[in-house]
PDB file of C-alpha atoms and ligand atoms in Angstrom:
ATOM      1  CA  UNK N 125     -15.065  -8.410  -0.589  1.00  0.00           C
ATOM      2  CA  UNK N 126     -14.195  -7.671  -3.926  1.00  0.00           C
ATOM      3  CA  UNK N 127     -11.193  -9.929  -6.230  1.00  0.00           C
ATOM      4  CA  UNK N 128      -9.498  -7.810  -8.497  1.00  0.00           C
ATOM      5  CA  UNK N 129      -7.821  -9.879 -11.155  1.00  0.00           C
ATOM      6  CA  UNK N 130      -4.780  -8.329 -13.066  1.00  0.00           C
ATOM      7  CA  UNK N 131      -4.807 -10.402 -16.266  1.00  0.00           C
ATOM      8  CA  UNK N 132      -3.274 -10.397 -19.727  1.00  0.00           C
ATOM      9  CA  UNK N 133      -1.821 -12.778 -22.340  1.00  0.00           C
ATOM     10  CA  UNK N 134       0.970 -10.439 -23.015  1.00  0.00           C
ATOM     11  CA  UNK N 135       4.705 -10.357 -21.338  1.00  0.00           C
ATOM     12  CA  UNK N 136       5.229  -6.796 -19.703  1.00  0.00           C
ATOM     13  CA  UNK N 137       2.331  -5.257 -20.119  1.00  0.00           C
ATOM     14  CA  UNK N 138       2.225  -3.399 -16.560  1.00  0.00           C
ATOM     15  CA  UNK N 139       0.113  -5.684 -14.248  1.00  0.00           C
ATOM     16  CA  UNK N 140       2.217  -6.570 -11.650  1.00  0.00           C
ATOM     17  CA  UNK N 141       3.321  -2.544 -10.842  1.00  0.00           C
ATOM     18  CA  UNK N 142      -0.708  -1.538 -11.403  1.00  0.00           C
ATOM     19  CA  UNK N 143      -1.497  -4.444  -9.248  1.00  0.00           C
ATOM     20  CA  UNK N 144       1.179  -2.766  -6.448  1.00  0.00           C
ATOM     21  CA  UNK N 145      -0.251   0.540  -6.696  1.00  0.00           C
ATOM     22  CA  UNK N 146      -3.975  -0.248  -6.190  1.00  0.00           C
ATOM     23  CA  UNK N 147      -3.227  -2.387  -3.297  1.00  0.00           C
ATOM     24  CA  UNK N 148      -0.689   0.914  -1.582  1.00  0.00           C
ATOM     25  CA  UNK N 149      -3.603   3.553  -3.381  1.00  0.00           C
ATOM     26  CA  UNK N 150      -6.162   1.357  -1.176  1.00  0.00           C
ATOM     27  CA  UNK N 151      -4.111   0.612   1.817  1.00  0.00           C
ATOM     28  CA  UNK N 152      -3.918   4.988   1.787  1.00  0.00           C
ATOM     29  CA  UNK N 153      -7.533   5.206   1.591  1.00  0.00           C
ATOM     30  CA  UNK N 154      -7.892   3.019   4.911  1.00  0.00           C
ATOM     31  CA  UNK N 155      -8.692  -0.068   3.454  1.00  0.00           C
ATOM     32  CA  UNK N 156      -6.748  -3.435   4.262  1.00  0.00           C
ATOM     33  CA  UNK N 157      -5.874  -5.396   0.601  1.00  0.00           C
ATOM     34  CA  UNK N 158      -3.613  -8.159   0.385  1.00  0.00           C
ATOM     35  CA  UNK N 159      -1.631  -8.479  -3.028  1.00  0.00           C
ATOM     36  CA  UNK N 160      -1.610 -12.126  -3.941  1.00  0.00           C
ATOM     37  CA  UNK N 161       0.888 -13.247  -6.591  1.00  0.00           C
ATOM     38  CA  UNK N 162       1.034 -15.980  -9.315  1.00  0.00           C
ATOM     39  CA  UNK N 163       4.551 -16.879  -9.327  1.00  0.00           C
ATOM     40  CA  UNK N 164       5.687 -17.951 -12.885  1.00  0.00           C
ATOM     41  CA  UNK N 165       8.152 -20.305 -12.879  1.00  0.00           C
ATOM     42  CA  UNK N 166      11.732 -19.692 -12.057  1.00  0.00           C
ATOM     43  CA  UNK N 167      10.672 -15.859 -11.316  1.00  0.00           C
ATOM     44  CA  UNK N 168      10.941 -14.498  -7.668  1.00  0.00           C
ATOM     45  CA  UNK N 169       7.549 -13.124  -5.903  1.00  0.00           C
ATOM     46  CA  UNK N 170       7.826  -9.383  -6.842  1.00  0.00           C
ATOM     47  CA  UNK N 171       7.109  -8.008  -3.675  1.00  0.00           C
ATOM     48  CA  UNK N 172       8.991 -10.685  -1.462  1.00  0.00           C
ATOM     49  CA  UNK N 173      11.986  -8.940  -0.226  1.00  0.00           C
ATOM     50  CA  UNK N 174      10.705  -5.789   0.397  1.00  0.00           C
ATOM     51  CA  UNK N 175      10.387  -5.066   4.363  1.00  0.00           C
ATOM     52  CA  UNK N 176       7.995  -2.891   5.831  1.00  0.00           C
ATOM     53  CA  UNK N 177       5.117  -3.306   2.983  1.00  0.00           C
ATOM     54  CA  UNK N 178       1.702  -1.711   4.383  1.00  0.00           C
ATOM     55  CA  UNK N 179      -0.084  -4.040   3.052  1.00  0.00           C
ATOM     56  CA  UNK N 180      -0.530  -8.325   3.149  1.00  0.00           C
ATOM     57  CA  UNK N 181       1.236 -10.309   0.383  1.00  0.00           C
ATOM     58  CA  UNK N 182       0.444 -13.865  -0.173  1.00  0.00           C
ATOM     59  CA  UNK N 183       2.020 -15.578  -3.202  1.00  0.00           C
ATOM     60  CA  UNK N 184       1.810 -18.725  -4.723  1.00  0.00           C
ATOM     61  CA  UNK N 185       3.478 -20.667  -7.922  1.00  0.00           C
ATOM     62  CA  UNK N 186       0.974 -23.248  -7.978  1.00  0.00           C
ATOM     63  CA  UNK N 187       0.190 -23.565 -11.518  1.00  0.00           C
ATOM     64  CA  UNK N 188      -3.688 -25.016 -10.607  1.00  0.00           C
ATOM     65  CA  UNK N 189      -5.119 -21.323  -9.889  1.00  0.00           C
ATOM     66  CA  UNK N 190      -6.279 -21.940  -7.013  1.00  0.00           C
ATOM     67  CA  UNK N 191      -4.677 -18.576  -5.246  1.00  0.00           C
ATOM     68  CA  UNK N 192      -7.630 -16.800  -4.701  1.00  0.00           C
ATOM     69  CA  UNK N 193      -9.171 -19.717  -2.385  1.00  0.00           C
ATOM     70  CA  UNK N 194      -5.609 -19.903  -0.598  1.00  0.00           C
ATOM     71  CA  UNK N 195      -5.815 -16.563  -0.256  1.00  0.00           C
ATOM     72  CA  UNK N 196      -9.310 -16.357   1.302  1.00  0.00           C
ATOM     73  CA  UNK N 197      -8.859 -19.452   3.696  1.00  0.00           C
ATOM     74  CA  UNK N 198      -5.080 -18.630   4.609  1.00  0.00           C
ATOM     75  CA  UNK N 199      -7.126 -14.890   5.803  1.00  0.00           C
ATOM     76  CA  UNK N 200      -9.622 -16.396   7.801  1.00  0.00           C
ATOM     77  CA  UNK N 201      -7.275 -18.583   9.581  1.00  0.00           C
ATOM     78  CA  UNK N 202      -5.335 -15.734  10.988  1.00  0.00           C
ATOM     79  CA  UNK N 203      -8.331 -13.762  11.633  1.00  0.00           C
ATOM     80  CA  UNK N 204      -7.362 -11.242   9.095  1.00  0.00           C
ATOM     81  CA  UNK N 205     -10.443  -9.490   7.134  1.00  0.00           C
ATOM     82  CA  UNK N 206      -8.862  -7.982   3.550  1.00  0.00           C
ATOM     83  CA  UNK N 207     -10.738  -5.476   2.659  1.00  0.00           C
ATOM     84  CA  UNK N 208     -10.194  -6.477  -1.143  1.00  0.00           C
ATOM     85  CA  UNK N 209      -7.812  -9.072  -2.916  1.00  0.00           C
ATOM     86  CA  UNK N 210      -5.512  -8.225  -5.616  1.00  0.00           C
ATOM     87  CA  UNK N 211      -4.611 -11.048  -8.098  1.00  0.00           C
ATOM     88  CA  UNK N 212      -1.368 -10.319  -9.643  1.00  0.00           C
ATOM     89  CA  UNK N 213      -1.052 -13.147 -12.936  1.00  0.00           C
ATOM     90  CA  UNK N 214       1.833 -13.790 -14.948  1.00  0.00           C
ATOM     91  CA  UNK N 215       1.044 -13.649 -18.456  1.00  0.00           C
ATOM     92  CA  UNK N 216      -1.480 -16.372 -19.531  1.00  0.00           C
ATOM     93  CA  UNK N 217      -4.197 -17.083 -22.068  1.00  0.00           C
ATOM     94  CA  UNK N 218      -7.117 -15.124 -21.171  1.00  0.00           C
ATOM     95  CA  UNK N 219      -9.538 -18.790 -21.045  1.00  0.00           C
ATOM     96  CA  UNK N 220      -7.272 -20.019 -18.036  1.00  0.00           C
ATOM     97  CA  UNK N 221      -7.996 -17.247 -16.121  1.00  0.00           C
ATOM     98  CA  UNK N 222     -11.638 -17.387 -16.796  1.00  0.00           C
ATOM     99  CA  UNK N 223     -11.360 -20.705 -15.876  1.00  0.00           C
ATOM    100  CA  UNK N 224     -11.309 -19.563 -12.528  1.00  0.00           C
ATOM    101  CA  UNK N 225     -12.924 -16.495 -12.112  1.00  0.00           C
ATOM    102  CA  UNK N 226     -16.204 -17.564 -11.796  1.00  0.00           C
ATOM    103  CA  UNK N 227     -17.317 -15.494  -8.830  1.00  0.00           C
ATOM    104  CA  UNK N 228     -18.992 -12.643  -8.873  1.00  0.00           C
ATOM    105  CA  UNK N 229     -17.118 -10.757  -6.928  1.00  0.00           C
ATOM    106  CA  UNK N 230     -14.218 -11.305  -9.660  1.00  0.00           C
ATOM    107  CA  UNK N 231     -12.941  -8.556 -11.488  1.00  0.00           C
ATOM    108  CA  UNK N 232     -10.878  -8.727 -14.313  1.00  0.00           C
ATOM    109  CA  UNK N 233      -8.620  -5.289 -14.806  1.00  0.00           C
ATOM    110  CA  UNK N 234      -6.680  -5.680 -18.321  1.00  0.00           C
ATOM    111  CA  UNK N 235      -3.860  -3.132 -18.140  1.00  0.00           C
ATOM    112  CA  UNK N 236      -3.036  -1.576 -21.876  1.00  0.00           C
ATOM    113  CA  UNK N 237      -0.149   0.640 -22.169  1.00  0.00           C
ATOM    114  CA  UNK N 238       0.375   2.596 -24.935  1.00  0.00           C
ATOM    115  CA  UNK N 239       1.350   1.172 -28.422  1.00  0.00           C
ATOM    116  CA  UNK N 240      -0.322  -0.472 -31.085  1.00  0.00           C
ATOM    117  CA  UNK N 241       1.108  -4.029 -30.050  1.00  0.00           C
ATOM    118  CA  UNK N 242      -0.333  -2.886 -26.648  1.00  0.00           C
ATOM    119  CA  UNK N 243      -3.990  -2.434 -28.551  1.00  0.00           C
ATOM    120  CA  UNK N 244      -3.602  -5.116 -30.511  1.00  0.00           C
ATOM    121  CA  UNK N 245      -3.167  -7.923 -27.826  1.00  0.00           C
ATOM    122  CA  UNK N 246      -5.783  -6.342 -25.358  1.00  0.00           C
ATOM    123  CA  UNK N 247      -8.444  -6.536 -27.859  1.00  0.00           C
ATOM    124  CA  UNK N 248      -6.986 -10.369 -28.521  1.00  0.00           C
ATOM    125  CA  UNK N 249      -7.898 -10.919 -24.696  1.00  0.00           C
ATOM    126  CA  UNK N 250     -11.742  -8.710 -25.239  1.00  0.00           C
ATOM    127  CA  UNK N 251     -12.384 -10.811 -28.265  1.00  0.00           C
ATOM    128  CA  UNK N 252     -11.719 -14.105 -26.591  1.00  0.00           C
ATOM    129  CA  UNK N 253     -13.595 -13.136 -23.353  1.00  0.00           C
ATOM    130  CA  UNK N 254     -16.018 -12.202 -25.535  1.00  0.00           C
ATOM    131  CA  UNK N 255     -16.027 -15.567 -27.302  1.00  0.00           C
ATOM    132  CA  UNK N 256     -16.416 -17.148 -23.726  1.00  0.00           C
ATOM    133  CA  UNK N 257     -19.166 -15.194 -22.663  1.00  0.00           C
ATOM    134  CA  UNK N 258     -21.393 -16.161 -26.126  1.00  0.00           C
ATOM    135  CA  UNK N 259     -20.758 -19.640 -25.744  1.00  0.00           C
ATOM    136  CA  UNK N 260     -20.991 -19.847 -21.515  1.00  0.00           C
ATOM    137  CA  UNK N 261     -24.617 -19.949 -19.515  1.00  0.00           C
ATOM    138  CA  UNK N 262     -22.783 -18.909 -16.109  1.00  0.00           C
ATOM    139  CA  UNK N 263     -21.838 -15.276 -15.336  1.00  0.00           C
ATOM    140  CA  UNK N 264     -19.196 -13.732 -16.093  1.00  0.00           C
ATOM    141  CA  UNK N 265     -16.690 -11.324 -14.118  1.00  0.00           C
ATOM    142  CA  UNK N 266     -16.987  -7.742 -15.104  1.00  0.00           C
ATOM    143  CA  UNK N 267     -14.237  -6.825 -17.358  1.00  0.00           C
ATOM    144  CA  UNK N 268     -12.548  -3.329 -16.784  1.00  0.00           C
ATOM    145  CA  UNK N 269      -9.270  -1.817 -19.185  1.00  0.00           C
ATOM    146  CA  UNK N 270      -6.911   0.020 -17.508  1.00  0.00           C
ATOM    147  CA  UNK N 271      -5.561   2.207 -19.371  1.00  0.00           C
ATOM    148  CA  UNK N 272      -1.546   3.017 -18.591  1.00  0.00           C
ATOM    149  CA  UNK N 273       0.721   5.589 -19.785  1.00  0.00           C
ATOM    150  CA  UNK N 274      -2.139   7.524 -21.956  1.00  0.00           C
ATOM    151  CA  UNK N 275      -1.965  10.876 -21.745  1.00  0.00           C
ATOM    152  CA  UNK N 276      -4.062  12.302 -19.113  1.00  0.00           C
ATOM    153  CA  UNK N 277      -6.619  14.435 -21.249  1.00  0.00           C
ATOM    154  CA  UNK N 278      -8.057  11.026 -22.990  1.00  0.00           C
ATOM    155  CA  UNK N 279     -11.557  10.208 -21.549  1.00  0.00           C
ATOM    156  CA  UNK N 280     -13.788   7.092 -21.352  1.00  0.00           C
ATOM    157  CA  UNK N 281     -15.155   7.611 -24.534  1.00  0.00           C
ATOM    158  CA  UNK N 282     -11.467   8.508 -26.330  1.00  0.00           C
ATOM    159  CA  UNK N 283     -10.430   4.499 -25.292  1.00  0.00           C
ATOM    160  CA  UNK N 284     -13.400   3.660 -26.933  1.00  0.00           C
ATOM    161  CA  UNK N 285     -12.964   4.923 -30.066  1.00  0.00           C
ATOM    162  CA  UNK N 286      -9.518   4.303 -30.386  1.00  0.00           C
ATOM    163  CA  UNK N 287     -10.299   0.759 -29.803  1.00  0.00           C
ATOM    164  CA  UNK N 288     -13.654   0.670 -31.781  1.00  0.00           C
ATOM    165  CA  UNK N 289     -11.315   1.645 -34.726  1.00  0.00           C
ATOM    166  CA  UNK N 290      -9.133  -1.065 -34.163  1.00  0.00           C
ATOM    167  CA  UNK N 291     -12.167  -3.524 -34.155  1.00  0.00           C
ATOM    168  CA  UNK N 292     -13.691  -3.298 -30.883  1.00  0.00           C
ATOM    169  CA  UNK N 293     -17.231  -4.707 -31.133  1.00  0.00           C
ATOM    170  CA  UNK N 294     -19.167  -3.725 -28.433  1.00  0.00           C
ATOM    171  CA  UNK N 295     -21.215  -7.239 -27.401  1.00  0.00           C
ATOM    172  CA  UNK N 296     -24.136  -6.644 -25.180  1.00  0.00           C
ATOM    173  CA  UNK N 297     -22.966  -9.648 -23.475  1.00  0.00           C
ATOM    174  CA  UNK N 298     -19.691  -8.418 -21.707  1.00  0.00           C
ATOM    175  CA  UNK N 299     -19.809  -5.674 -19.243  1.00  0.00           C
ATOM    176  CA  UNK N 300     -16.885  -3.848 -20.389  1.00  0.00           C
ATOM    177  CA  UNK N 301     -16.007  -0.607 -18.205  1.00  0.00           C
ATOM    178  CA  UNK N 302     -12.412   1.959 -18.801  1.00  0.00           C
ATOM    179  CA  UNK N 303     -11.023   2.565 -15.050  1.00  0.00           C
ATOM    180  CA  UNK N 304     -10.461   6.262 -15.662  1.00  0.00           C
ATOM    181  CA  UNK N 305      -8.611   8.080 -14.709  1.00  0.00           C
ATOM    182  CA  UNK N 306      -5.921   5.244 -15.068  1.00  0.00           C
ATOM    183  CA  UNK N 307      -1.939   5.038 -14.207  1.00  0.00           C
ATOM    184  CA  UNK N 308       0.143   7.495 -15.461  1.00  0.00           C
ATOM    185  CA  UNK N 309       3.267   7.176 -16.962  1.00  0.00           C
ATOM    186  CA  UNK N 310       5.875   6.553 -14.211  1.00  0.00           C
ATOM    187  CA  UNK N 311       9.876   6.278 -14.557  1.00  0.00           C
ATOM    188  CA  UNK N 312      10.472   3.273 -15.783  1.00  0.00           C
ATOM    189  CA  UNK N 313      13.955   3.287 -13.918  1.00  0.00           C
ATOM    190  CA  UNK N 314      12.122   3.371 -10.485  1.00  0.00           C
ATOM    191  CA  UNK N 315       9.395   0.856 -10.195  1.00  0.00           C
ATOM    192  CA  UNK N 316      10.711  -1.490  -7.697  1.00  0.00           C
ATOM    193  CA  UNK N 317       9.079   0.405  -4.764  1.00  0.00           C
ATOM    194  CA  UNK N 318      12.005  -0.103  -2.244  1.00  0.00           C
ATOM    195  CA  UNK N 319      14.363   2.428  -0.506  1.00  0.00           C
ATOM    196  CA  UNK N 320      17.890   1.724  -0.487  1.00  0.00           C
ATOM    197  CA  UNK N 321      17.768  -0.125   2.664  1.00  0.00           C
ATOM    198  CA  UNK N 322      14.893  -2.553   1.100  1.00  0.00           C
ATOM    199  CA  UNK N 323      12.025  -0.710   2.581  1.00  0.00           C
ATOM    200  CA  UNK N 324       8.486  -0.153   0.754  1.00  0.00           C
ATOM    201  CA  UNK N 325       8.686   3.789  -0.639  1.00  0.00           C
ATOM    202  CA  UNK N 326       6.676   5.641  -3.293  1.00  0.00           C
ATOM    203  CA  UNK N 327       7.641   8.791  -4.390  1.00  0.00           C
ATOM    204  CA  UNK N 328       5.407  11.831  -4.335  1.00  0.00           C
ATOM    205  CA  UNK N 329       3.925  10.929  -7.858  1.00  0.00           C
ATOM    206  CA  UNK N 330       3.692   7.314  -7.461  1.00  0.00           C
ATOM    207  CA  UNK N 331       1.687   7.608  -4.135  1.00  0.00           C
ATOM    208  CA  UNK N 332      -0.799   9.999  -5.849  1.00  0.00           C
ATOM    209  CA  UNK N 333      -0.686   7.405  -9.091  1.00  0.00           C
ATOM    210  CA  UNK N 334      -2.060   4.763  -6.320  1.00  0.00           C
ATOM    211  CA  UNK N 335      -4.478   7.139  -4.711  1.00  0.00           C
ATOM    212  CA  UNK N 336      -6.358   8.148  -8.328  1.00  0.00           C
ATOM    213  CA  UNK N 337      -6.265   4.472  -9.246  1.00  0.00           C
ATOM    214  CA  UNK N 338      -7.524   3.540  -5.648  1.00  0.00           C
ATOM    215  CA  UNK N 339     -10.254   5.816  -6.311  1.00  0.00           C
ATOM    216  CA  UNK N 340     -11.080   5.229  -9.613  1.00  0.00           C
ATOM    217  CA  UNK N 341     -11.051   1.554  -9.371  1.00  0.00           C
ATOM    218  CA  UNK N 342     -13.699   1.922  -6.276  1.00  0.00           C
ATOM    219  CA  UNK N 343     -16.322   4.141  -8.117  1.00  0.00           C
ATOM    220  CA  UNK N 344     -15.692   1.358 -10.731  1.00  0.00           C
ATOM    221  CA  UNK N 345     -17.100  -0.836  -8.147  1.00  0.00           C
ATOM    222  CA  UNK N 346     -19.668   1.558  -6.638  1.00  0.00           C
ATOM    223  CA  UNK N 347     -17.971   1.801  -3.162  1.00  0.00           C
ATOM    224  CA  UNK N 348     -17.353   5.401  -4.302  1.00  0.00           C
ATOM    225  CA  UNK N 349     -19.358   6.173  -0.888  1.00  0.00           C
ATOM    226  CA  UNK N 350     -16.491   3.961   1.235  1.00  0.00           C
ATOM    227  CA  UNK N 351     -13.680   6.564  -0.136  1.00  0.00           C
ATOM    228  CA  UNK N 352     -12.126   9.329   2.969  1.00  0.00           C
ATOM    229  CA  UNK N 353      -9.578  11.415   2.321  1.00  0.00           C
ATOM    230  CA  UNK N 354      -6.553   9.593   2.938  1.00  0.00           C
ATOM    231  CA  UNK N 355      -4.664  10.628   6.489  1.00  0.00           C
ATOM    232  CA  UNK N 356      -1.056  11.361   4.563  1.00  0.00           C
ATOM    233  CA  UNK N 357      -2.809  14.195   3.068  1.00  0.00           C
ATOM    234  CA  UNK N 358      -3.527  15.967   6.542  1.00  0.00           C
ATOM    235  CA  UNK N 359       0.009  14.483   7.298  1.00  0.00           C
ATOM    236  CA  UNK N 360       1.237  16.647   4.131  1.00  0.00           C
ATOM    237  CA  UNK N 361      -0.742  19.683   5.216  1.00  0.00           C
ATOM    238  CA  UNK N 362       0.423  20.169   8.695  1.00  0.00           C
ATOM    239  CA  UNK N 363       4.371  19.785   7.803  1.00  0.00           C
ATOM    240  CA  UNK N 364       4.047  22.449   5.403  1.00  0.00           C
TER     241      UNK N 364
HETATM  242  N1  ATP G1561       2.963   3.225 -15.102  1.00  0.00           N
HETATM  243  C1  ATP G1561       4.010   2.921 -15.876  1.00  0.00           C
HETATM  244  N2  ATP G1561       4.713   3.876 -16.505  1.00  0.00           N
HETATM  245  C2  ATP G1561       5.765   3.579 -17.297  1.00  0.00           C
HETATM  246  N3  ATP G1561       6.192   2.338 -17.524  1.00  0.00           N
HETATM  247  C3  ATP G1561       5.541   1.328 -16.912  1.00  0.00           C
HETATM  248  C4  ATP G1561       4.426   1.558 -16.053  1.00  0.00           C
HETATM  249  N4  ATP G1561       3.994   0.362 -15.596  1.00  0.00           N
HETATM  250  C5  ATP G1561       4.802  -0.558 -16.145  1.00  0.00           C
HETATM  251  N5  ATP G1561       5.737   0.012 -16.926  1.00  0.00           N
HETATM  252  C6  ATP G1561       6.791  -0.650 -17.711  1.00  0.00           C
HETATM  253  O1  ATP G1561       6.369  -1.941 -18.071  1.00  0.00           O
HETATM  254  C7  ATP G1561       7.298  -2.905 -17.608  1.00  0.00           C
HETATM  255  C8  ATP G1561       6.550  -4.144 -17.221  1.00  0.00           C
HETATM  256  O2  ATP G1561       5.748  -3.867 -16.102  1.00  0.00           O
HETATM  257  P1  ATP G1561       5.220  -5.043 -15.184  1.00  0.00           P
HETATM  258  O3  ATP G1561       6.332  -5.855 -14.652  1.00  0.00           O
HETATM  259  O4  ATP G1561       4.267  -4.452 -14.219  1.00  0.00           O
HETATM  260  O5  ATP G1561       4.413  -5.870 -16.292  1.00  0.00           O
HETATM  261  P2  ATP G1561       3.788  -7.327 -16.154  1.00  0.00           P
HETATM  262  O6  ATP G1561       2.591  -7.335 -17.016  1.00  0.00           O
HETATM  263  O7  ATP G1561       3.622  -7.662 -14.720  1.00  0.00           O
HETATM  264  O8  ATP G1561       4.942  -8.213 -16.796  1.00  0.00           O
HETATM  265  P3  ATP G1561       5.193  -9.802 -16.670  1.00  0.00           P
HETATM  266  O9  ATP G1561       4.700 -10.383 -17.950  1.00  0.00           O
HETATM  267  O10 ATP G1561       6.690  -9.891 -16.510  1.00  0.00           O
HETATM  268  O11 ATP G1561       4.443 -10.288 -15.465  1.00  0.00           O
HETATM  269  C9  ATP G1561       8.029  -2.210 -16.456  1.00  0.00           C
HETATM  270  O12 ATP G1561       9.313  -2.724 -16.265  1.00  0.00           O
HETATM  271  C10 ATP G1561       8.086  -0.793 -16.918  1.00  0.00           C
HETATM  272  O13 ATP G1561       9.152  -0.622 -17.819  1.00  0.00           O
HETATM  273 MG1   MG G1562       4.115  -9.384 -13.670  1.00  0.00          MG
END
């Protein structure tokens, strides 16, 4: 089972509706996430009031970082097996959350939206994971951008340039990957993910934002084998 770790030093900067869609994009390709949160303080769990979610939320606003092993024992008391955990972070220094991820099975996504501030603070967050990894003996987590609001012609090797530019150095020691293709630009009026009578919907374009991001973030992880075509697809077909 796989951890995927949305992390960032930056206020706003998209992790917490990427973190919603990969868990719906996965729970559409048959698998069974559970979206854990890191409450920040004063700040209500983002997904709990919404009914009917298709997925398992766990949240938490312990400020130790200890979710992930919550997470994991809280699923094997109720028998549950997640498929894959998604760590939803407030904003924090990029060293606490290395702090923690220290298994391998930890992946750290870094949303980036577009903007030069955007750039700017993501390679902030590189440089000091890269700092860690030169100084540390242990292993550490794979570190994947996700790349949000780009237009959708930029490839792999567009992010890096525009980042090399920037001052990107590309350190043998950090396994640095783009998820590609990543999440488009959505309305930014409609990403609460609830119908009006409080019940878990995605419209048309954010369900097929999860799916592609789903996807993407699996070949990432080389379960690109594990990936069906998701049943709301045959669902679509056979209303038309
Ligand atoms: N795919 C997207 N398309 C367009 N705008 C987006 C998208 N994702 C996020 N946003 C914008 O970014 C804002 C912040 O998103 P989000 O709450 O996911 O960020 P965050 O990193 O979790 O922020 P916080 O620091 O509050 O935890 C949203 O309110 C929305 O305006
Ligand atoms: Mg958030």
């Amino acid at each position: 089972m796989s951890v995927f770790i949305f992390a960032g030093s930056k206020g706003g900067s998209a992790r917490t509706v990427s973190s919603i869609l990969l868990a719906a994009g996965l729970r559409e390709l048959g698998f069974s996430p559970v979206h854990a949160q890191l409450v920040a303080e004063g700040m209500p769990p983002s997904l709990g009031r919404i009914d009917e979610l298709p997925f398992a939320v766990s949240y938490t606003r312990s400020g130790d970082l200890k979710l992930v092993e919550a997470v994991l024992e809280a699923s094997s008391h109720c028998g549950a097996s997640h498929s894959h955990i998604i760590l939803d972070n407030p904003a924090l220094p990029i060293r606490k959350v290395l702090a923690y991820a220290t298994d391998t099975r930890m992946r750290i996504l870094l949303p980036m939206r577009d903007g030069l501030q955007e750039i700017g603070r993501v390679l902030h967050d590189v440089h000091e994971i890269q700092e860690e990894a030169s100084v540390s003996d242990g292993l550490l987590p794979k570190v994947w951008l996700l790349p949000v609001g780009w237009p959708s012609s930029l490839k792999p090797k567009d992010y890096f340039d525009i980042l090399s530019r920037r001052g990107l150095k590309r350190e043998p020691l950090l396994a640095l990957s783009i998820i590609h293709p990543g999440v488009p630009y959505l309305d930014p009026l409609d990403l609460e993910f609830r119908d009006d009578e409080n019940r878990f919907t995605l419209t048309e374009q954010q369900q097929d934002a999860a799916i592609r991001l789903a996807e993407a973030v699996l070949r990432a992880n080389g379960e690109a084998a594990s990936i069906r075509t998701p049943d709301s697809w045959f669902t679509g077909l056979k209303s038309e």
